[in-house]
CSV table of C-alpha atoms in Angstrom, one decimal:
chain,number,residue,atom,x,y,z
A,1,LEU,CA,-8.8,20.8,15.4
A,2,GLN,CA,-6.7,21.9,13.0
A,3,ASP,CA,-3.4,21.5,12.1
A,4,ARG,CA,-0.6,23.5,10.1
A,5,ARG,CA,2.9,22.5,8.8
A,6,LYS,CA,6.4,22.9,11.3
A,7,LYS,CA,7.6,24.8,8.7
A,8,GLY,CA,8.4,26.4,5.5
A,9,PRO,CA,5.7,28.3,3.6
A,10,LYS,CA,2.2,28.4,5.5
A,11,THR,CA,0.6,25.5,4.9
A,12,PRO,CA,-3.9,26.2,4.6
A,13,LEU,CA,-5.8,24.6,7.7
A,14,ALA,CA,-7.2,21.3,7.5
A,15,PRO,CA,-9.5,18.8,9.0
A,16,LYS,CA,-8.6,16.2,12.0
A,17,LEU,CA,-8.7,12.7,10.2
A,18,SER,CA,-11.5,11.1,9.9
A,19,SER,CA,-12.0,7.6,11.0
A,20,PHE,CA,-12.7,6.1,7.5
A,21,GLN,CA,-9.7,8.5,6.2
A,22,LYS,CA,-7.4,6.8,9.3
A,23,GLU,CA,-8.6,2.8,8.4
A,24,ILE,CA,-8.0,4.1,4.2
A,25,ILE,CA,-4.5,5.0,5.7
A,26,TYR,CA,-4.1,1.8,7.2
A,27,GLY,CA,-5.5,-0.5,4.2
A,28,SER,CA,-3.8,1.7,1.8
A,29,MET,CA,-0.1,1.9,3.9
A,30,LEU,CA,0.5,-2.1,3.0
A,31,GLY,CA,-0.5,-1.6,-0.7
A,32,ASP,CA,1.2,0.7,-3.2
A,33,LEU,CA,0.9,4.7,-0.8
A,34,SER,CA,4.1,5.6,0.9
A,35,VAL,CA,5.2,8.5,3.3
A,36,GLU,CA,7.3,11.0,2.8
A,37,ARG,CA,8.9,12.7,5.4
A,38,TYR,CA,12.9,15.1,5.2
A,39,SER,CA,13.5,15.2,8.6
A,40,LEU,CA,13.2,13.3,12.2
A,41,ASN,CA,10.7,16.0,13.8
A,42,GLY,CA,9.4,16.9,10.6
A,43,ASN,CA,6.2,16.5,9.1
A,44,SER,CA,4.6,13.9,7.1
A,45,ARG,CA,2.9,13.9,3.1
A,46,LEU,CA,1.7,10.9,1.4
A,47,ARG,CA,1.9,9.8,-1.5
A,48,PHE,CA,-0.7,8.6,-3.9
A,49,PHE,CA,-0.5,6.1,-7.3
A,50,ALA,CA,-1.8,3.9,-10.3
A,51,SER,CA,-1.2,2.5,-13.6
A,52,ILE,CA,-3.8,4.8,-15.9
A,53,VAL,CA,-6.0,2.1,-16.3
A,54,ASN,CA,-6.8,2.5,-12.5
A,55,LYS,CA,-7.2,7.0,-12.7
A,56,ASP,CA,-10.9,6.0,-11.0
A,57,TYR,CA,-9.6,5.3,-8.5
A,58,ILE,CA,-6.7,7.8,-8.6
A,59,LEU,CA,-10.2,10.5,-9.2
A,60,HIS,CA,-11.8,8.4,-6.2
A,61,LEU,CA,-9.0,9.0,-3.3
A,62,TYR,CA,-8.1,12.0,-4.2
A,63,ASP,CA,-11.5,13.2,-3.6
A,64,ILE,CA,-11.4,12.0,0.1
A,65,PHE,CA,-8.1,13.7,0.7
A,66,LYS,CA,-8.8,16.5,-1.3
A,67,PRO,CA,-8.6,18.7,2.0
A,68,TYR,CA,-5.4,18.6,2.4
A,69,THR,CA,-3.7,18.7,-1.0
A,70,ASN,CA,-3.2,21.8,-3.7
A,71,THR,CA,-3.0,20.5,-6.5
A,72,PRO,CA,-5.1,17.5,-8.3
A,73,PRO,CA,-3.6,14.2,-9.6
A,74,LYS,CA,-1.2,13.9,-13.2
A,75,GLU,CA,-0.3,12.3,-15.4
A,76,VAL,CA,3.4,10.8,-15.8
A,77,THR,CA,5.0,8.6,-18.8
A,78,ARG,CA,7.5,6.2,-17.8
A,79,LYS,CA,10.9,6.1,-20.1
A,80,LYS,CA,11.2,2.3,-19.5
A,81,ILE,CA,8.8,-0.4,-21.0
A,82,ASN,CA,7.3,-1.7,-18.5
A,83,LYS,CA,8.4,-5.3,-18.3
A,84,LEU,CA,5.5,-8.1,-17.8
A,85,THR,CA,2.9,-5.3,-20.6
A,86,GLY,CA,6.5,-4.8,-23.1
A,87,HIS,CA,5.1,-1.2,-23.2
A,88,ILE,CA,5.5,2.3,-21.8
A,89,GLN,CA,3.6,2.7,-18.8
A,90,THR,CA,1.2,6.6,-18.0
A,91,ASP,CA,0.8,6.7,-13.8
A,92,ILE,CA,-1.4,9.0,-12.1
A,93,PHE,CA,-0.6,10.6,-9.1
A,94,PHE,CA,-1.7,13.0,-6.4
A,95,SER,CA,0.4,14.3,-3.1
A,96,THR,CA,-0.7,15.7,0.2
A,97,LEU,CA,0.8,18.7,1.5
A,98,LYS,CA,2.9,17.3,4.8
A,99,TYR,CA,0.4,17.6,8.3
A,100,ALA,CA,1.1,16.6,11.2
A,101,TYR,CA,-1.6,13.9,11.2
A,102,PHE,CA,0.4,11.6,8.7
A,103,ASN,CA,2.9,11.5,10.9
A,104,PHE,CA,1.9,8.0,12.3
A,105,ALA,CA,1.4,6.2,8.7
A,106,ARG,CA,5.4,7.2,8.8
A,107,GLU,CA,6.2,6.0,12.1
A,108,GLU,CA,4.2,3.1,11.8
A,109,PHE,CA,5.0,1.6,9.0
A,110,TYR,CA,9.3,2.6,8.2
A,111,LYS,CA,12.1,1.5,10.7
A,112,PRO,CA,15.6,2.2,10.2
A,113,ILE,CA,17.1,-0.4,8.1
A,114,TYR,CA,19.5,-1.1,10.8
A,115,SER,CA,16.8,-2.2,12.4
A,116,VAL,CA,16.1,-4.8,9.0
A,117,PRO,CA,18.0,-7.5,8.1
A,118,ASP,CA,17.0,-8.2,4.8
A,119,ARG,CA,19.0,-6.0,3.4
A,120,SER,CA,18.6,-7.0,-0.4
A,121,LYS,CA,15.4,-5.0,-0.2
A,122,LEU,CA,17.9,-1.8,-0.4
A,123,GLU,CA,17.6,-3.1,-4.4
A,124,THR,CA,15.7,-1.1,-6.4
A,125,ASN,CA,13.3,1.0,-3.9
A,126,ASP,CA,13.7,4.8,-4.1
A,127,LEU,CA,11.7,4.7,-0.4
A,128,PHE,CA,15.7,3.6,1.0
A,129,LYS,CA,17.5,6.9,0.0
A,130,ASN,CA,16.3,8.3,3.1
A,131,LYS,CA,18.5,4.8,4.8
A,132,TYR,CA,14.2,3.5,6.2
A,133,ILE,CA,12.3,0.7,4.7
A,134,LYS,CA,8.7,-0.1,4.8
A,135,VAL,CA,7.8,-2.9,6.7
A,136,VAL,CA,3.5,-4.3,8.7
A,137,PRO,CA,3.7,-3.0,12.0
A,138,LEU,CA,3.7,-5.6,14.8
A,139,ASP,CA,0.2,-4.3,15.5
A,140,ILE,CA,-2.0,-3.8,12.0
A,141,GLU,CA,-3.9,-5.7,12.9
A,142,LYS,CA,-6.1,-3.7,15.8
A,143,ASN,CA,-6.2,-1.5,13.1
A,144,LEU,CA,-6.5,-2.9,9.8
A,145,THR,CA,-10.9,-2.8,9.2
A,146,ALA,CA,-13.0,-3.7,6.2
A,147,VAL,CA,-12.3,-0.8,5.2
A,148,GLY,CA,-8.6,-0.9,5.1
A,149,LEU,CA,-8.5,-4.5,4.2
A,150,ALA,CA,-10.8,-3.5,1.0
A,151,TYR,CA,-8.2,0.3,-0.2
A,152,TRP,CA,-5.7,-2.9,0.2
A,153,ILE,CA,-7.3,-5.7,-2.5
A,154,MET,CA,-8.4,-2.5,-4.8
A,155,ASP,CA,-3.5,-1.0,-4.4
A,156,ASP,CA,-2.0,-4.6,-5.0
A,157,GLY,CA,-5.1,-6.9,-5.5
A,158,SER,CA,-5.9,-9.4,-8.7
A,159,PHE,CA,-8.6,-12.1,-9.4
A,160,PHE,CA,-7.5,-14.9,-11.5
A,161,ARG,CA,-10.1,-16.4,-13.1
A,162,SER,CA,-8.5,-19.6,-13.7
A,163,LYS,CA,-8.7,-20.7,-9.9
A,164,ASN,CA,-11.5,-18.0,-8.7
A,165,GLN,CA,-8.4,-16.9,-6.7
A,166,ILE,CA,-7.4,-13.5,-5.5
A,167,ILE,CA,-3.8,-12.5,-4.6
A,168,ILE,CA,-2.5,-10.2,-2.3
A,169,CYS,CA,0.8,-8.9,-3.6
A,170,THR,CA,3.1,-8.3,-0.9
A,171,ASP,CA,6.7,-8.6,-2.8
A,172,SER,CA,8.1,-6.3,-0.8
A,173,TYR,CA,7.3,-8.0,2.3
A,174,SER,CA,9.9,-10.0,4.8
A,175,LYS,CA,8.8,-13.8,4.4
A,176,GLU,CA,7.8,-13.2,8.6
A,177,ASP,CA,5.4,-9.5,7.7
A,178,VAL,CA,3.4,-11.9,4.7
A,179,LEU,CA,3.7,-14.5,8.3
A,180,ARG,CA,1.2,-12.3,9.5
A,181,LEU,CA,-1.3,-10.9,7.4
A,182,ILE,CA,-2.2,-14.0,6.4
A,183,SER,CA,-2.8,-15.2,9.8
A,184,ILE,CA,-4.4,-11.5,10.4
A,185,LEU,CA,-6.9,-12.6,7.4
A,186,THR,CA,-7.8,-15.7,8.9
A,187,THR,CA,-8.2,-14.9,12.3
A,188,LYS,CA,-9.8,-10.7,12.2
A,189,PHE,CA,-12.0,-12.2,9.4
A,190,ASN,CA,-11.9,-15.6,8.5
A,191,LEU,CA,-11.4,-16.3,5.7
A,192,SER,CA,-8.7,-19.0,4.1
A,193,THR,CA,-5.4,-18.3,2.9
A,194,GLY,CA,-2.3,-19.5,1.6
A,195,LEU,CA,1.1,-17.6,0.9
A,196,ILE,CA,2.8,-18.4,-2.3
A,197,VAL,CA,6.7,-18.5,-2.4
A,198,ILE,CA,8.4,-16.9,-6.3
A,199,PRO,CA,11.9,-17.3,-6.5
A,200,LYS,CA,13.3,-14.3,-6.7
A,201,ASN,CA,15.6,-15.2,-9.8
A,202,ASN,CA,13.9,-17.5,-12.3
A,203,GLU,CA,16.6,-21.1,-11.8
A,204,SER,CA,16.0,-24.4,-10.4
A,205,THR,CA,19.1,-23.6,-8.2
A,206,VAL,CA,17.9,-20.8,-5.7
A,207,SER,CA,19.0,-22.1,-2.7
A,208,VAL,CA,15.3,-22.6,-0.5
A,209,SER,CA,17.1,-21.8,3.1
A,210,ASN,CA,17.9,-18.1,1.7
A,211,GLU,CA,14.6,-16.8,2.5
A,212,ASN,CA,15.8,-13.8,0.5
A,213,ASN,CA,16.1,-15.2,-2.8
A,214,PHE,CA,11.7,-15.3,-3.1
A,215,TYR,CA,9.2,-12.9,-2.9
A,216,TYR,CA,6.2,-14.1,-0.8
A,217,ARG,CA,2.3,-12.9,-2.1
A,218,ILE,CA,-1.1,-13.7,-0.4
A,219,ARG,CA,-3.8,-15.4,-1.6
A,220,ILE,CA,-7.1,-15.4,-0.7
A,221,ASN,CA,-8.8,-19.1,-2.0
A,222,LYS,CA,-12.1,-20.0,-4.3
A,223,SER,CA,-14.0,-20.7,-0.8
A,224,SER,CA,-14.0,-17.6,0.7
A,225,LEU,CA,-14.1,-15.3,-2.3
A,226,PRO,CA,-18.6,-15.3,-0.6
A,227,THR,CA,-17.1,-14.3,2.6
A,228,LEU,CA,-14.5,-11.5,1.2
A,229,ILE,CA,-16.8,-10.1,-1.3
A,230,LYS,CA,-19.5,-9.5,1.4
A,231,LEU,CA,-16.9,-7.6,3.3
A,232,ILE,CA,-15.6,-5.9,1.3
A,233,LYS,CA,-16.9,-5.2,-2.1
A,234,PRO,CA,-19.6,-1.9,-0.3
A,235,TYR,CA,-16.2,-0.2,0.2
A,236,PHE,CA,-15.6,-1.2,-3.7
A,237,ILE,CA,-15.8,1.6,-6.6
A,238,PRO,CA,-17.5,-0.4,-9.4
A,239,SER,CA,-14.0,0.3,-11.5
A,240,MET,CA,-12.6,-1.5,-9.4
A,241,TYR,CA,-14.7,-4.7,-9.2
A,242,TYR,CA,-12.8,-6.3,-11.8
A,243,LYS,CA,-10.2,-7.4,-8.9
A,244,LEU,CA,-13.1,-9.0,-7.1
A,245,GLY,CA,-13.2,-11.4,-10.4
A,246,LEU,CA,-17.4,-8.9,-10.7
């Protein structure tokens, strides 16, 4: 089957997504991948981006989704200094064209803000200009595979050598969403995990009763690293091995 955009300029025909590509999308959507859709009945496009440090990763993703694009990855230098590094940051990104094939990602991972109780997420994220918020789908367990887990960790994983742990940054999700992901990692992938709670403001007076005052992250414990590495290393590209401590 072939697919075209419903409206606008003619878009090249593109093949149906493979199972491998869909698995990558599910995992990457838990990370930094975003989906843009400008009308309720329109088609969607994917937007991949990363720090220039991980340029090889973006080029790798571009090779996989190249049939759905018409321009190669571009580099952009941010105007503001990165607060974590103290330096001007350069990113690399690419977008696909709009295809109906990508609508599932938009429909499953984005919900109208009026259905999401945590409105604090609207403060800084440009995704909410269209009044939608990114969420974890309720049925993500059936669609998250070892392939998806690999790309999720390549997106948002960090290896902490001092404790031999992997931390997955899930700051944009609610506590409920993060706990659901932890449950999946534990039951489906047999990993020892934990919840990390980080105050949004570095103050000792933060109310623990208000979940909106905290970021929530996932910890994969040292004891599970051999299991995790055996499971996902086959899908990692060599330049990203550092996220596994390799």
